[in-house]
Amino acid sequence: MTDEDRDSEPRALPDPLLHAWIDATGEGPQNGASQPDLTLVGEQLQLRDELKRFLMPYKFAIDEIMTKLQILQEEFTHTGEYNPIEHFSGRLKDPESIVEKTRRRGVQLHDLASVRETITDIAGVRIVCSFISDVYRVFELLTAQRDVRVHTVKDYIAKPKKNGYRSLHVILELPVFLSNGPVDTLVEVQIRTIAMDFWASLEHKIYYKYDREVPARLLEGLRDAAEQAGQLDASMEWLHIAIRGGDRDTTVRRSADALLAAEQREMVMKVLEPVASETAAESSDGERLEETVAEPSASTSPVRAGAGERSAQL
């Protein structure tokens, strides 16, 4: 079946609730699907209004993220600084996909609070960069803003999926200020290089064409292409650093370094604070650090002990 044949088929609308989801987004039925008369059904009218209000914060959250990115781009243009953002786009998950995902996860669609908590990719923004270091730089720029909180990070650049997929997935939470008060809203942000985006676009088309039953030879080809795309990214990164120099803004940021502040800041500070206090006390007493490292006590922090071993080796 070709893509054109698939697009020409009527879209199945399994229940009146799905009609309400589609109506809430303003899309309406397509390709001959019958339009339910919501004006004659009071409960569906109420549901439609609830769904419209439910989806509004997601739409506005996308607008907020894209505005932040637009501001950064314009700032870099006016100041003449290097701009790590090539382009970006946003999308609101279509109603049928939301319904399908809630059913797979056993969530009742009427329970909108559970839908909000369980389905974290209703709002999505994709950011495309030229280089791997740009990906982590954009992550830092977004998460440094005071109204943005990091909910979840999945770094498929440091650890690609088995099929070869690479991208940095970040779920951000930010407030959307409506007339009745702020609504904390989740937005899934995907940040990737041009090469990663090209590969992901091809992979999506292949999976769509074969309805997810992709022949083994094509899957192997995709994995090979992903490796080649990764090598291209590495080569381009090297050239990028060679041209611009190896300063902070152009050094490749691996996930362990770039994401540590966002994911583990509090934990790291809890470990380092007692170590710093102990070290300061030892310095004030005139004790040499080498002597302390040579004979660590049982209460010595693992972080400090590890640092001592490395110092001894040096």
PDB file of C-alpha atoms in Angstrom:
ATOM      1  CA  MET A   1       0.000   0.000   0.000  1.00  0.00           C
ATOM      2  CA  THR A   2       1.379   3.379  -0.996  1.00  0.00           C
ATOM      3  CA  ASP A   3       1.338   6.473   1.170  1.00  0.00           C
ATOM      4  CA  GLU A   4      -1.288   7.987  -1.131  1.00  0.00           C
ATOM      5  CA  ASP A   5      -3.561   4.956  -0.683  1.00  0.00           C
ATOM      6  CA  ARG A   6      -3.148   5.098   3.059  1.00  0.00           C
ATOM      7  CA  ASP A   7      -3.963   8.804   3.156  1.00  0.00           C
ATOM      8  CA  SER A   8      -7.113   8.305   1.066  1.00  0.00           C
ATOM      9  CA  GLU A   9      -8.590   5.735   3.449  1.00  0.00           C
ATOM     10  CA  PRO A  10     -11.292   6.985   5.853  1.00  0.00           C
ATOM     11  CA  ARG A  11      -9.910   7.481   9.339  1.00  0.00           C
ATOM     12  CA  ALA A  12     -11.600   5.261  11.902  1.00  0.00           C
ATOM     13  CA  LEU A  13     -13.210   7.161  14.756  1.00  0.00           C
ATOM     14  CA  PRO A  14     -13.758   4.527  17.462  1.00  0.00           C
ATOM     15  CA  ASP A  15     -16.070   6.399  19.820  1.00  0.00           C
ATOM     16  CA  PRO A  16     -17.836   9.718  20.443  1.00  0.00           C
ATOM     17  CA  LEU A  17     -15.084  10.740  22.829  1.00  0.00           C
ATOM     18  CA  LEU A  18     -12.571  10.699  20.006  1.00  0.00           C
ATOM     19  CA  HIS A  19     -14.935  12.911  17.997  1.00  0.00           C
ATOM     20  CA  ALA A  20     -14.785  15.356  20.866  1.00  0.00           C
ATOM     21  CA  TRP A  21     -10.981  15.276  20.897  1.00  0.00           C
ATOM     22  CA  ILE A  22     -10.855  16.060  17.191  1.00  0.00           C
ATOM     23  CA  ASP A  23     -13.471  18.753  17.520  1.00  0.00           C
ATOM     24  CA  ALA A  24     -11.564  20.308  20.426  1.00  0.00           C
ATOM     25  CA  THR A  25      -8.535  20.942  18.248  1.00  0.00           C
ATOM     26  CA  GLY A  26     -10.568  22.469  15.432  1.00  0.00           C
ATOM     27  CA  GLU A  27      -9.493  19.809  12.930  1.00  0.00           C
ATOM     28  CA  GLY A  28     -12.909  18.229  12.445  1.00  0.00           C
ATOM     29  CA  PRO A  29     -13.471  14.895  10.684  1.00  0.00           C
ATOM     30  CA  GLN A  30     -11.615  14.086   7.497  1.00  0.00           C
ATOM     31  CA  ASN A  31     -12.230  12.091   4.331  1.00  0.00           C
ATOM     32  CA  GLY A  32     -15.924  11.496   4.755  1.00  0.00           C
ATOM     33  CA  ALA A  33     -16.038  10.684   8.457  1.00  0.00           C
ATOM     34  CA  SER A  34     -19.389  11.673   9.869  1.00  0.00           C
ATOM     35  CA  GLN A  35     -19.582  14.777  12.025  1.00  0.00           C
ATOM     36  CA  PRO A  36     -21.271  14.134  15.384  1.00  0.00           C
ATOM     37  CA  ASP A  37     -23.875  16.728  16.321  1.00  0.00           C
ATOM     38  CA  LEU A  38     -22.316  17.863  19.586  1.00  0.00           C
ATOM     39  CA  THR A  39     -24.869  20.635  19.963  1.00  0.00           C
ATOM     40  CA  LEU A  40     -27.544  18.011  20.676  1.00  0.00           C
ATOM     41  CA  VAL A  41     -25.599  16.252  23.406  1.00  0.00           C
ATOM     42  CA  GLY A  42     -25.072  18.242  26.595  1.00  0.00           C
ATOM     43  CA  GLU A  43     -22.428  15.918  28.015  1.00  0.00           C
ATOM     44  CA  GLN A  44     -20.375  16.070  24.856  1.00  0.00           C
ATOM     45  CA  LEU A  45     -20.638  19.848  24.814  1.00  0.00           C
ATOM     46  CA  GLN A  46     -19.247  19.937  28.319  1.00  0.00           C
ATOM     47  CA  LEU A  47     -16.523  17.466  27.370  1.00  0.00           C
ATOM     48  CA  ARG A  48     -15.597  19.531  24.341  1.00  0.00           C
ATOM     49  CA  ASP A  49     -15.150  22.628  26.484  1.00  0.00           C
ATOM     50  CA  GLU A  50     -13.076  20.681  29.006  1.00  0.00           C
ATOM     51  CA  LEU A  51     -10.852  19.296  26.271  1.00  0.00           C
ATOM     52  CA  LYS A  52     -10.332  22.699  24.717  1.00  0.00           C
ATOM     53  CA  ARG A  53      -9.229  24.076  28.068  1.00  0.00           C
ATOM     54  CA  PHE A  54      -7.106  20.965  28.664  1.00  0.00           C
ATOM     55  CA  LEU A  55      -5.207  21.382  25.391  1.00  0.00           C
ATOM     56  CA  MET A  56      -4.784  25.159  25.595  1.00  0.00           C
ATOM     57  CA  PRO A  57      -1.859  25.178  28.067  1.00  0.00           C
ATOM     58  CA  TYR A  58       0.062  22.748  25.858  1.00  0.00           C
ATOM     59  CA  LYS A  59      -0.381  24.963  22.833  1.00  0.00           C
ATOM     60  CA  PHE A  60       0.694  28.029  24.807  1.00  0.00           C
ATOM     61  CA  ALA A  61       3.661  26.160  26.348  1.00  0.00           C
ATOM     62  CA  ILE A  62       4.894  25.381  22.825  1.00  0.00           C
ATOM     63  CA  ASP A  63       4.557  29.083  22.008  1.00  0.00           C
ATOM     64  CA  GLU A  64       6.574  29.979  25.115  1.00  0.00           C
ATOM     65  CA  ILE A  65       9.453  27.620  24.296  1.00  0.00           C
ATOM     66  CA  MET A  66       9.563  28.804  20.702  1.00  0.00           C
ATOM     67  CA  THR A  67       9.533  32.427  21.856  1.00  0.00           C
ATOM     68  CA  LYS A  68      12.508  31.710  24.113  1.00  0.00           C
ATOM     69  CA  LEU A  69      14.366  30.188  21.172  1.00  0.00           C
ATOM     70  CA  GLN A  70      13.454  33.107  18.918  1.00  0.00           C
ATOM     71  CA  ILE A  71      14.768  35.563  21.512  1.00  0.00           C
ATOM     72  CA  LEU A  72      18.065  33.653  21.716  1.00  0.00           C
ATOM     73  CA  GLN A  73      18.411  33.618  17.946  1.00  0.00           C
ATOM     74  CA  GLU A  74      17.762  37.353  17.677  1.00  0.00           C
ATOM     75  CA  GLU A  75      20.185  38.074  20.513  1.00  0.00           C
ATOM     76  CA  PHE A  76      22.953  36.163  18.746  1.00  0.00           C
ATOM     77  CA  THR A  77      22.142  37.973  15.497  1.00  0.00           C
ATOM     78  CA  HIS A  78      22.342  41.415  17.095  1.00  0.00           C
ATOM     79  CA  THR A  79      25.480  40.692  19.109  1.00  0.00           C
ATOM     80  CA  GLY A  80      27.271  38.825  16.339  1.00  0.00           C
ATOM     81  CA  GLU A  81      27.838  35.824  18.605  1.00  0.00           C
ATOM     82  CA  TYR A  82      27.799  32.263  17.340  1.00  0.00           C
ATOM     83  CA  ASN A  83      24.228  30.957  17.033  1.00  0.00           C
ATOM     84  CA  PRO A  84      23.944  27.239  17.925  1.00  0.00           C
ATOM     85  CA  ILE A  85      20.323  26.993  16.693  1.00  0.00           C
ATOM     86  CA  GLU A  86      19.729  26.132  13.042  1.00  0.00           C
ATOM     87  CA  HIS A  87      15.930  25.904  13.135  1.00  0.00           C
ATOM     88  CA  PHE A  88      13.088  24.676  15.323  1.00  0.00           C
ATOM     89  CA  SER A  89       9.424  23.684  15.110  1.00  0.00           C
ATOM     90  CA  GLY A  90       6.576  22.782  17.431  1.00  0.00           C
ATOM     91  CA  ARG A  91       3.688  20.360  17.306  1.00  0.00           C
ATOM     92  CA  LEU A  92       0.646  19.500  19.398  1.00  0.00           C
ATOM     93  CA  LYS A  93       0.032  15.742  19.552  1.00  0.00           C
ATOM     94  CA  ASP A  94      -2.986  14.840  17.435  1.00  0.00           C
ATOM     95  CA  PRO A  95      -6.102  13.638  19.288  1.00  0.00           C
ATOM     96  CA  GLU A  96      -6.093  10.110  17.827  1.00  0.00           C
ATOM     97  CA  SER A  97      -2.526   9.560  19.025  1.00  0.00           C
ATOM     98  CA  ILE A  98      -3.432  10.764  22.509  1.00  0.00           C
ATOM     99  CA  VAL A  99      -6.419   8.425  22.654  1.00  0.00           C
ATOM    100  CA  GLU A 100      -4.338   5.480  21.413  1.00  0.00           C
ATOM    101  CA  LYS A 101      -1.587   6.166  23.952  1.00  0.00           C
ATOM    102  CA  THR A 102      -4.012   6.480  26.867  1.00  0.00           C
ATOM    103  CA  ARG A 103      -5.548   3.114  25.933  1.00  0.00           C
ATOM    104  CA  ARG A 104      -2.143   1.435  25.719  1.00  0.00           C
ATOM    105  CA  ARG A 105      -1.291   2.714  29.178  1.00  0.00           C
ATOM    106  CA  GLY A 106      -4.676   1.977  30.679  1.00  0.00           C
ATOM    107  CA  VAL A 107      -5.549   5.607  31.391  1.00  0.00           C
ATOM    108  CA  GLN A 108      -9.174   6.715  31.349  1.00  0.00           C
ATOM    109  CA  LEU A 109      -9.568   9.604  28.939  1.00  0.00           C
ATOM    110  CA  HIS A 110     -12.223  11.146  31.169  1.00  0.00           C
ATOM    111  CA  ASP A 111      -9.584  11.473  33.905  1.00  0.00           C
ATOM    112  CA  LEU A 112      -7.741  14.440  32.459  1.00  0.00           C
ATOM    113  CA  ALA A 113      -5.458  14.755  35.488  1.00  0.00           C
ATOM    114  CA  SER A 114      -4.152  11.224  34.838  1.00  0.00           C
ATOM    115  CA  VAL A 115      -3.789  11.975  31.133  1.00  0.00           C
ATOM    116  CA  ARG A 116      -1.726  15.071  31.979  1.00  0.00           C
ATOM    117  CA  GLU A 117       0.499  13.086  34.328  1.00  0.00           C
ATOM    118  CA  THR A 118       0.937  10.025  32.105  1.00  0.00           C
ATOM    119  CA  ILE A 119       1.200  11.428  28.580  1.00  0.00           C
ATOM    120  CA  THR A 120       4.240  13.705  28.694  1.00  0.00           C
ATOM    121  CA  ASP A 121       4.652  14.382  24.970  1.00  0.00           C
ATOM    122  CA  ILE A 122       1.347  16.109  24.173  1.00  0.00           C
ATOM    123  CA  ALA A 123       3.345  19.265  23.484  1.00  0.00           C
ATOM    124  CA  GLY A 124       6.566  18.901  21.527  1.00  0.00           C
ATOM    125  CA  VAL A 125       9.340  21.127  20.211  1.00  0.00           C
ATOM    126  CA  ARG A 126      12.167  19.982  17.943  1.00  0.00           C
ATOM    127  CA  ILE A 127      15.404  21.943  17.756  1.00  0.00           C
ATOM    128  CA  VAL A 128      17.980  21.220  15.061  1.00  0.00           C
ATOM    129  CA  CYS A 129      21.614  22.261  15.487  1.00  0.00           C
ATOM    130  CA  SER A 130      24.709  21.931  13.337  1.00  0.00           C
ATOM    131  CA  PHE A 131      27.035  20.257  15.839  1.00  0.00           C
ATOM    132  CA  ILE A 132      26.847  17.972  18.862  1.00  0.00           C
ATOM    133  CA  SER A 133      28.309  20.665  21.108  1.00  0.00           C
ATOM    134  CA  ASP A 134      25.496  22.964  19.967  1.00  0.00           C
ATOM    135  CA  VAL A 135      22.929  20.436  21.178  1.00  0.00           C
ATOM    136  CA  TYR A 136      24.244  20.589  24.737  1.00  0.00           C
ATOM    137  CA  ARG A 137      24.734  24.347  24.530  1.00  0.00           C
ATOM    138  CA  VAL A 138      21.059  24.845  23.636  1.00  0.00           C
ATOM    139  CA  PHE A 139      20.113  22.526  26.492  1.00  0.00           C
ATOM    140  CA  GLU A 140      22.105  24.727  28.871  1.00  0.00           C
ATOM    141  CA  LEU A 141      20.563  27.930  27.517  1.00  0.00           C
ATOM    142  CA  LEU A 142      17.006  26.663  27.961  1.00  0.00           C
ATOM    143  CA  THR A 143      17.392  25.039  31.357  1.00  0.00           C
ATOM    144  CA  ALA A 144      19.239  28.042  32.798  1.00  0.00           C
ATOM    145  CA  GLN A 145      16.048  30.112  32.596  1.00  0.00           C
ATOM    146  CA  ARG A 146      14.329  30.561  35.936  1.00  0.00           C
ATOM    147  CA  ASP A 147      10.827  29.570  34.835  1.00  0.00           C
ATOM    148  CA  VAL A 148      11.992  26.297  33.263  1.00  0.00           C
ATOM    149  CA  ARG A 149      12.354  23.116  35.292  1.00  0.00           C
ATOM    150  CA  VAL A 150      13.911  19.900  34.010  1.00  0.00           C
ATOM    151  CA  HIS A 151      11.460  17.020  34.464  1.00  0.00           C
ATOM    152  CA  THR A 152      13.236  14.212  32.591  1.00  0.00           C
ATOM    153  CA  VAL A 153      16.347  13.826  30.433  1.00  0.00           C
ATOM    154  CA  LYS A 154      17.048  10.977  28.023  1.00  0.00           C
ATOM    155  CA  ASP A 155      20.356  11.332  26.229  1.00  0.00           C
ATOM    156  CA  TYR A 156      20.238   9.129  23.145  1.00  0.00           C
ATOM    157  CA  ILE A 157      23.399  10.818  21.850  1.00  0.00           C
ATOM    158  CA  ALA A 158      25.530   9.420  24.643  1.00  0.00           C
ATOM    159  CA  LYS A 159      23.591   6.136  24.535  1.00  0.00           C
ATOM    160  CA  PRO A 160      21.893   5.658  21.140  1.00  0.00           C
ATOM    161  CA  LYS A 161      18.875   3.380  20.804  1.00  0.00           C
ATOM    162  CA  LYS A 162      19.439  -0.101  19.411  1.00  0.00           C
ATOM    163  CA  ASN A 163      18.111   0.952  16.008  1.00  0.00           C
ATOM    164  CA  GLY A 164      20.711   3.757  15.860  1.00  0.00           C
ATOM    165  CA  TYR A 165      18.457   6.664  16.845  1.00  0.00           C
ATOM    166  CA  ARG A 166      20.323   9.625  18.329  1.00  0.00           C
ATOM    167  CA  SER A 167      18.858  12.725  19.934  1.00  0.00           C
ATOM    168  CA  LEU A 168      18.691  14.539  23.254  1.00  0.00           C
ATOM    169  CA  HIS A 169      15.191  14.279  24.724  1.00  0.00           C
ATOM    170  CA  VAL A 170      14.301  16.689  27.505  1.00  0.00           C
ATOM    171  CA  ILE A 171      10.904  17.064  29.148  1.00  0.00           C
ATOM    172  CA  LEU A 172      10.630  20.582  30.515  1.00  0.00           C
ATOM    173  CA  GLU A 173       8.019  21.955  32.872  1.00  0.00           C
ATOM    174  CA  LEU A 174       7.077  25.606  32.703  1.00  0.00           C
ATOM    175  CA  PRO A 175       4.149  27.713  33.931  1.00  0.00           C
ATOM    176  CA  VAL A 176       1.502  28.893  31.502  1.00  0.00           C
ATOM    177  CA  PHE A 177      -0.357  31.878  32.930  1.00  0.00           C
ATOM    178  CA  LEU A 178      -4.069  31.718  32.133  1.00  0.00           C
ATOM    179  CA  SER A 179      -6.854  33.972  33.379  1.00  0.00           C
ATOM    180  CA  ASN A 180      -7.578  31.626  36.285  1.00  0.00           C
ATOM    181  CA  GLY A 181      -3.942  31.237  37.302  1.00  0.00           C
ATOM    182  CA  PRO A 182      -0.725  29.446  36.256  1.00  0.00           C
ATOM    183  CA  VAL A 183      -0.752  25.891  34.911  1.00  0.00           C
ATOM    184  CA  ASP A 184       2.504  23.927  35.122  1.00  0.00           C
ATOM    185  CA  THR A 185       2.798  22.278  31.716  1.00  0.00           C
ATOM    186  CA  LEU A 186       5.156  19.651  30.299  1.00  0.00           C
ATOM    187  CA  VAL A 187       6.810  20.051  26.907  1.00  0.00           C
ATOM    188  CA  GLU A 188       8.984  17.393  25.285  1.00  0.00           C
ATOM    189  CA  VAL A 189      11.971  19.044  23.601  1.00  0.00           C
ATOM    190  CA  GLN A 190      14.064  17.055  21.144  1.00  0.00           C
ATOM    191  CA  ILE A 191      17.456  18.558  20.316  1.00  0.00           C
ATOM    192  CA  ARG A 192      19.525  16.972  17.565  1.00  0.00           C
ATOM    193  CA  THR A 193      22.028  17.683  14.815  1.00  0.00           C
ATOM    194  CA  ILE A 194      21.178  18.040  11.137  1.00  0.00           C
ATOM    195  CA  ALA A 195      22.568  14.556  10.482  1.00  0.00           C
ATOM    196  CA  MET A 196      20.492  13.055  13.308  1.00  0.00           C
ATOM    197  CA  ASP A 197      17.379  14.813  12.050  1.00  0.00           C
ATOM    198  CA  PHE A 198      17.935  13.576   8.493  1.00  0.00           C
ATOM    199  CA  TRP A 199      18.305  10.000   9.747  1.00  0.00           C
ATOM    200  CA  ALA A 200      15.239  10.235  12.002  1.00  0.00           C
ATOM    201  CA  SER A 201      13.128  11.602   9.150  1.00  0.00           C
ATOM    202  CA  LEU A 202      14.131   8.706   6.890  1.00  0.00           C
ATOM    203  CA  GLU A 203      13.528   6.156   9.647  1.00  0.00           C
ATOM    204  CA  HIS A 204      10.037   7.553  10.237  1.00  0.00           C
ATOM    205  CA  LYS A 205       9.163   7.299   6.543  1.00  0.00           C
ATOM    206  CA  ILE A 206      10.383   3.699   6.367  1.00  0.00           C
ATOM    207  CA  TYR A 207       8.415   2.643   9.456  1.00  0.00           C
ATOM    208  CA  TYR A 208       5.313   4.370   8.096  1.00  0.00           C
ATOM    209  CA  LYS A 209       5.633   2.736   4.690  1.00  0.00           C
ATOM    210  CA  TYR A 210       5.974  -0.781   6.142  1.00  0.00           C
ATOM    211  CA  ASP A 211       3.484  -0.205   8.983  1.00  0.00           C
ATOM    212  CA  ARG A 212       6.290  -0.947  11.499  1.00  0.00           C
ATOM    213  CA  GLU A 213       6.973  -4.375   9.897  1.00  0.00           C
ATOM    214  CA  VAL A 214      10.292  -3.285   8.418  1.00  0.00           C
ATOM    215  CA  PRO A 215      12.389  -5.922   6.580  1.00  0.00           C
ATOM    216  CA  ALA A 216      15.578  -6.958   8.370  1.00  0.00           C
ATOM    217  CA  ARG A 217      17.809  -5.725   5.545  1.00  0.00           C
ATOM    218  CA  LEU A 218      16.369  -2.220   5.867  1.00  0.00           C
ATOM    219  CA  LEU A 219      16.781  -2.255   9.633  1.00  0.00           C
ATOM    220  CA  GLU A 220      20.418  -3.192   9.179  1.00  0.00           C
ATOM    221  CA  GLY A 221      20.769  -0.428   6.601  1.00  0.00           C
ATOM    222  CA  LEU A 222      19.315   2.065   9.056  1.00  0.00           C
ATOM    223  CA  ARG A 223      21.798   1.023  11.724  1.00  0.00           C
ATOM    224  CA  ASP A 224      24.678   1.393   9.271  1.00  0.00           C
ATOM    225  CA  ALA A 225      23.393   4.817   8.205  1.00  0.00           C
ATOM    226  CA  ALA A 226      23.157   5.854  11.866  1.00  0.00           C
ATOM    227  CA  GLU A 227      26.794   4.896  12.412  1.00  0.00           C
ATOM    228  CA  GLN A 228      27.836   6.863   9.337  1.00  0.00           C
ATOM    229  CA  ALA A 229      25.804   9.854  10.510  1.00  0.00           C
ATOM    230  CA  GLY A 230      27.527   9.620  13.893  1.00  0.00           C
ATOM    231  CA  GLN A 231      30.937   9.566  12.226  1.00  0.00           C
ATOM    232  CA  LEU A 232      29.945  12.576  10.117  1.00  0.00           C
ATOM    233  CA  ASP A 233      28.898  14.465  13.249  1.00  0.00           C
ATOM    234  CA  ALA A 234      32.226  13.638  14.908  1.00  0.00           C
ATOM    235  CA  SER A 235      34.217  14.792  11.871  1.00  0.00           C
ATOM    236  CA  MET A 236      32.232  18.009  11.520  1.00  0.00           C
ATOM    237  CA  GLU A 237      32.638  18.665  15.251  1.00  0.00           C
ATOM    238  CA  TRP A 238      36.409  18.345  14.932  1.00  0.00           C
ATOM    239  CA  LEU A 239      36.463  20.801  12.038  1.00  0.00           C
ATOM    240  CA  HIS A 240      34.176  23.157  13.956  1.00  0.00           C
ATOM    241  CA  ILE A 241      36.502  23.181  16.970  1.00  0.00           C
ATOM    242  CA  ALA A 242      39.577  23.518  14.754  1.00  0.00           C
ATOM    243  CA  ILE A 243      38.112  26.612  13.083  1.00  0.00           C
ATOM    244  CA  ARG A 244      36.694  28.315  16.165  1.00  0.00           C
ATOM    245  CA  GLY A 245      39.168  27.097  18.738  1.00  0.00           C
ATOM    246  CA  GLY A 246      38.678  24.855  21.727  1.00  0.00           C
ATOM    247  CA  ASP A 247      37.096  27.356  24.116  1.00  0.00           C
ATOM    248  CA  ARG A 248      34.150  26.628  26.406  1.00  0.00           C
ATOM    249  CA  ASP A 249      31.496  27.312  23.794  1.00  0.00           C
ATOM    250  CA  THR A 250      32.924  24.909  21.230  1.00  0.00           C
ATOM    251  CA  THR A 251      34.151  22.007  23.338  1.00  0.00           C
ATOM    252  CA  VAL A 252      31.999  18.941  22.947  1.00  0.00           C
ATOM    253  CA  ARG A 253      29.797  18.444  26.004  1.00  0.00           C
ATOM    254  CA  ARG A 254      29.149  14.824  26.846  1.00  0.00           C
ATOM    255  CA  SER A 255      26.014  14.077  28.812  1.00  0.00           C
ATOM    256  CA  ALA A 256      27.848  13.364  32.065  1.00  0.00           C
ATOM    257  CA  ASP A 257      29.201  16.929  32.018  1.00  0.00           C
ATOM    258  CA  ALA A 258      26.425  18.893  30.340  1.00  0.00           C
ATOM    259  CA  LEU A 259      23.462  17.389  32.167  1.00  0.00           C
ATOM    260  CA  LEU A 260      24.996  16.990  35.617  1.00  0.00           C
ATOM    261  CA  ALA A 261      23.915  20.398  36.852  1.00  0.00           C
ATOM    262  CA  ALA A 262      20.313  19.884  35.798  1.00  0.00           C
ATOM    263  CA  GLU A 263      19.848  16.328  37.052  1.00  0.00           C
ATOM    264  CA  GLN A 264      22.159  15.929  40.029  1.00  0.00           C
ATOM    265  CA  ARG A 265      23.059  19.377  41.358  1.00  0.00           C
ATOM    266  CA  GLU A 266      21.534  18.876  44.774  1.00  0.00           C
ATOM    267  CA  MET A 267      23.010  15.396  45.194  1.00  0.00           C
ATOM    268  CA  VAL A 268      26.482  16.533  44.164  1.00  0.00           C
ATOM    269  CA  MET A 269      26.377  19.508  46.513  1.00  0.00           C
ATOM    270  CA  LYS A 270      25.418  17.251  49.411  1.00  0.00           C
ATOM    271  CA  VAL A 271      28.479  15.116  48.685  1.00  0.00           C
ATOM    272  CA  LEU A 272      30.903  17.962  48.078  1.00  0.00           C
ATOM    273  CA  GLU A 273      29.915  20.312  50.920  1.00  0.00           C
ATOM    274  CA  PRO A 274      31.209  18.096  53.751  1.00  0.00           C
ATOM    275  CA  VAL A 275      34.341  17.350  51.729  1.00  0.00           C
ATOM    276  CA  ALA A 276      35.000  21.061  51.204  1.00  0.00           C
ATOM    277  CA  SER A 277      34.433  21.806  54.903  1.00  0.00           C
ATOM    278  CA  GLU A 278      36.784  19.019  55.967  1.00  0.00           C
ATOM    279  CA  THR A 279      39.460  20.146  53.528  1.00  0.00           C
ATOM    280  CA  ALA A 280      39.192  23.751  54.747  1.00  0.00           C
ATOM    281  CA  ALA A 281      39.559  22.610  58.364  1.00  0.00           C
ATOM    282  CA  GLU A 282      42.643  20.571  57.519  1.00  0.00           C
ATOM    283  CA  SER A 283      44.217  23.509  55.686  1.00  0.00           C
ATOM    284  CA  SER A 284      43.650  25.814  58.645  1.00  0.00           C
ATOM    285  CA  ASP A 285      45.351  23.286  60.937  1.00  0.00           C
ATOM    286  CA  GLY A 286      48.384  23.251  58.686  1.00  0.00           C
ATOM    287  CA  GLU A 287      47.979  19.631  57.632  1.00  0.00           C
ATOM    288  CA  ARG A 288      49.231  18.578  54.228  1.00  0.00           C
ATOM    289  CA  LEU A 289      46.650  17.203  51.790  1.00  0.00           C
ATOM    290  CA  GLU A 290      49.067  14.473  50.670  1.00  0.00           C
ATOM    291  CA  GLU A 291      49.241  13.049  54.169  1.00  0.00           C
ATOM    292  CA  THR A 292      45.456  12.964  54.473  1.00  0.00           C
ATOM    293  CA  VAL A 293      45.087  11.231  51.111  1.00  0.00           C
ATOM    294  CA  ALA A 294      47.721   8.662  51.919  1.00  0.00           C
ATOM    295  CA  GLU A 295      45.863   7.425  54.966  1.00  0.00           C
ATOM    296  CA  PRO A 296      42.104   7.990  54.464  1.00  0.00           C
ATOM    297  CA  SER A 297      39.937   7.290  57.482  1.00  0.00           C
ATOM    298  CA  ALA A 298      36.863   5.076  57.421  1.00  0.00           C
ATOM    299  CA  SER A 299      34.629   8.162  57.328  1.00  0.00           C
ATOM    300  CA  THR A 300      36.341   9.678  54.305  1.00  0.00           C
ATOM    301  CA  SER A 301      33.956  10.472  51.434  1.00  0.00           C
ATOM    302  CA  PRO A 302      34.198   8.108  48.414  1.00  0.00           C
ATOM    303  CA  VAL A 303      34.531  11.151  46.182  1.00  0.00           C
ATOM    304  CA  ARG A 304      37.508  12.362  48.165  1.00  0.00           C
ATOM    305  CA  ALA A 305      39.100   8.941  48.377  1.00  0.00           C
ATOM    306  CA  GLY A 306      38.865   8.568  44.612  1.00  0.00           C
ATOM    307  CA  ALA A 307      40.426  11.992  44.134  1.00  0.00           C
ATOM    308  CA  GLY A 308      43.231  11.009  46.489  1.00  0.00           C
ATOM    309  CA  GLU A 309      44.010   7.881  44.526  1.00  0.00           C
ATOM    310  CA  ARG A 310      44.212   9.892  41.299  1.00  0.00           C
ATOM    311  CA  SER A 311      46.463  12.461  42.972  1.00  0.00           C
ATOM    312  CA  ALA A 312      48.757   9.721  44.238  1.00  0.00           C
ATOM    313  CA  GLN A 313      48.989   8.261  40.747  1.00  0.00           C
ATOM    314  CA  LEU A 314      49.966  11.637  39.356  1.00  0.00           C
TER     315      LEU A 314
END
